C-alpha positions in Angstrom: -65.3 93.7 -62.6 -65.2 97.4 -61.7 -69.0 97.5 -61.7 -69.1 94.9 -58.9 -67.7 95.6 -55.5 -65.4 92.9 -54.1 -67.2 90.5 -51.8 -65.0 88.6 -49.3 -66.3 85.2 -48.1 -64.9 83.6 -45.0 -65.0 79.8 -44.4 -63.9 78.5 -41.1 -63.1 74.8 -40.9 -62.6 72.5 -38.0 -63.0 68.7 -38.7 -65.5 69.6 -41.4 -64.5 66.9 -43.9 -66.5 67.0 -47.1 -68.8 69.8 -45.8 -66.0 72.3 -46.3 -65.8 71.2 -50.0 -69.6 71.6 -50.3 -69.3 75.1 -48.9 -66.4 76.0 -51.3 -68.4 74.6 -54.3 -71.4 76.6 -53.3 -69.3 79.8 -53.3 -68.0 79.3 -56.8 -71.4 78.1 -58.2 -73.1 81.4 -57.5 -72.9 84.0 -60.3 -71.4 87.1 -58.6 -68.2 87.8 -60.5 -66.0 89.6 -58.0 -65.3 87.5 -54.9 -62.3 86.4 -52.8 -62.3 83.5 -50.4 -60.7 83.3 -46.9 -60.3 79.8 -45.6 -59.0 79.1 -42.1 -58.6 75.5 -40.9 -58.5 75.7 -37.1 -56.1 72.8 -36.5 -58.4 70.0 -37.6 -57.7 66.6 -36.1 -59.8 64.5 -38.5 -56.8 63.9 -40.9 -58.9 64.8 -43.9 -60.1 68.4 -43.8 -56.8 70.1 -44.6 -56.0 67.7 -47.5 -59.5 68.2 -48.9 -59.1 72.0 -48.8 -55.6 72.0 -50.3 -56.8 69.6 -53.1 -59.8 71.8 -53.8 -57.6 74.9 -54.2 -55.3 73.1 -56.6 -58.2 71.7 -58.6 -59.8 75.1 -58.9 -56.9 77.4 -59.9 -58.6 77.8 -63.3 -61.4 79.9 -61.6 -59.1 82.9 -61.2 -60.2 83.5 -57.7 -58.2 85.1 -54.9 -58.0 82.5 -52.2 -56.3 83.0 -48.9 -55.8 79.9 -46.8 -54.4 79.5 -43.3 -53.9 76.1 -41.7 -53.4 76.5 -38.0 -51.2 74.4 -35.9 -53.1 75.3 -32.8 -56.9 75.5 -32.3 -57.9 79.1 -31.5 -61.7 79.1 -32.1 -64.0 80.7 -34.6 -63.9 84.2 -33.0 -60.1 84.3 -33.4 -60.5 83.2 -37.1 -63.0 86.0 -37.9 -60.8 88.6 -36.2 -57.8 87.3 -38.2 -59.7 87.9 -41.4 -60.9 91.3 -40.4 -57.7 92.7 -38.9 -54.7 90.8 -40.4 -55.8 90.2 -44.0 -57.2 93.6 -44.6 
């Protein structure tokens, strides 16, 4: 992996349902070998997005990816999520 710089991929979710799973699957189906994923659910109210994300993470532990997930209890918007990734998780 040392020949490949780490690439961080951010996925922001709010009531995305199965679309967030499609996004996560697209990330792992590409062939770049050194990635990490940041997932922020911005207090989804659809009663499905958070569970889908949590199940996807459990089902894909075999991929040896670094996955950071934050499930907010208050909606703060996409700009806040991106700033969180840049400033708090680095």
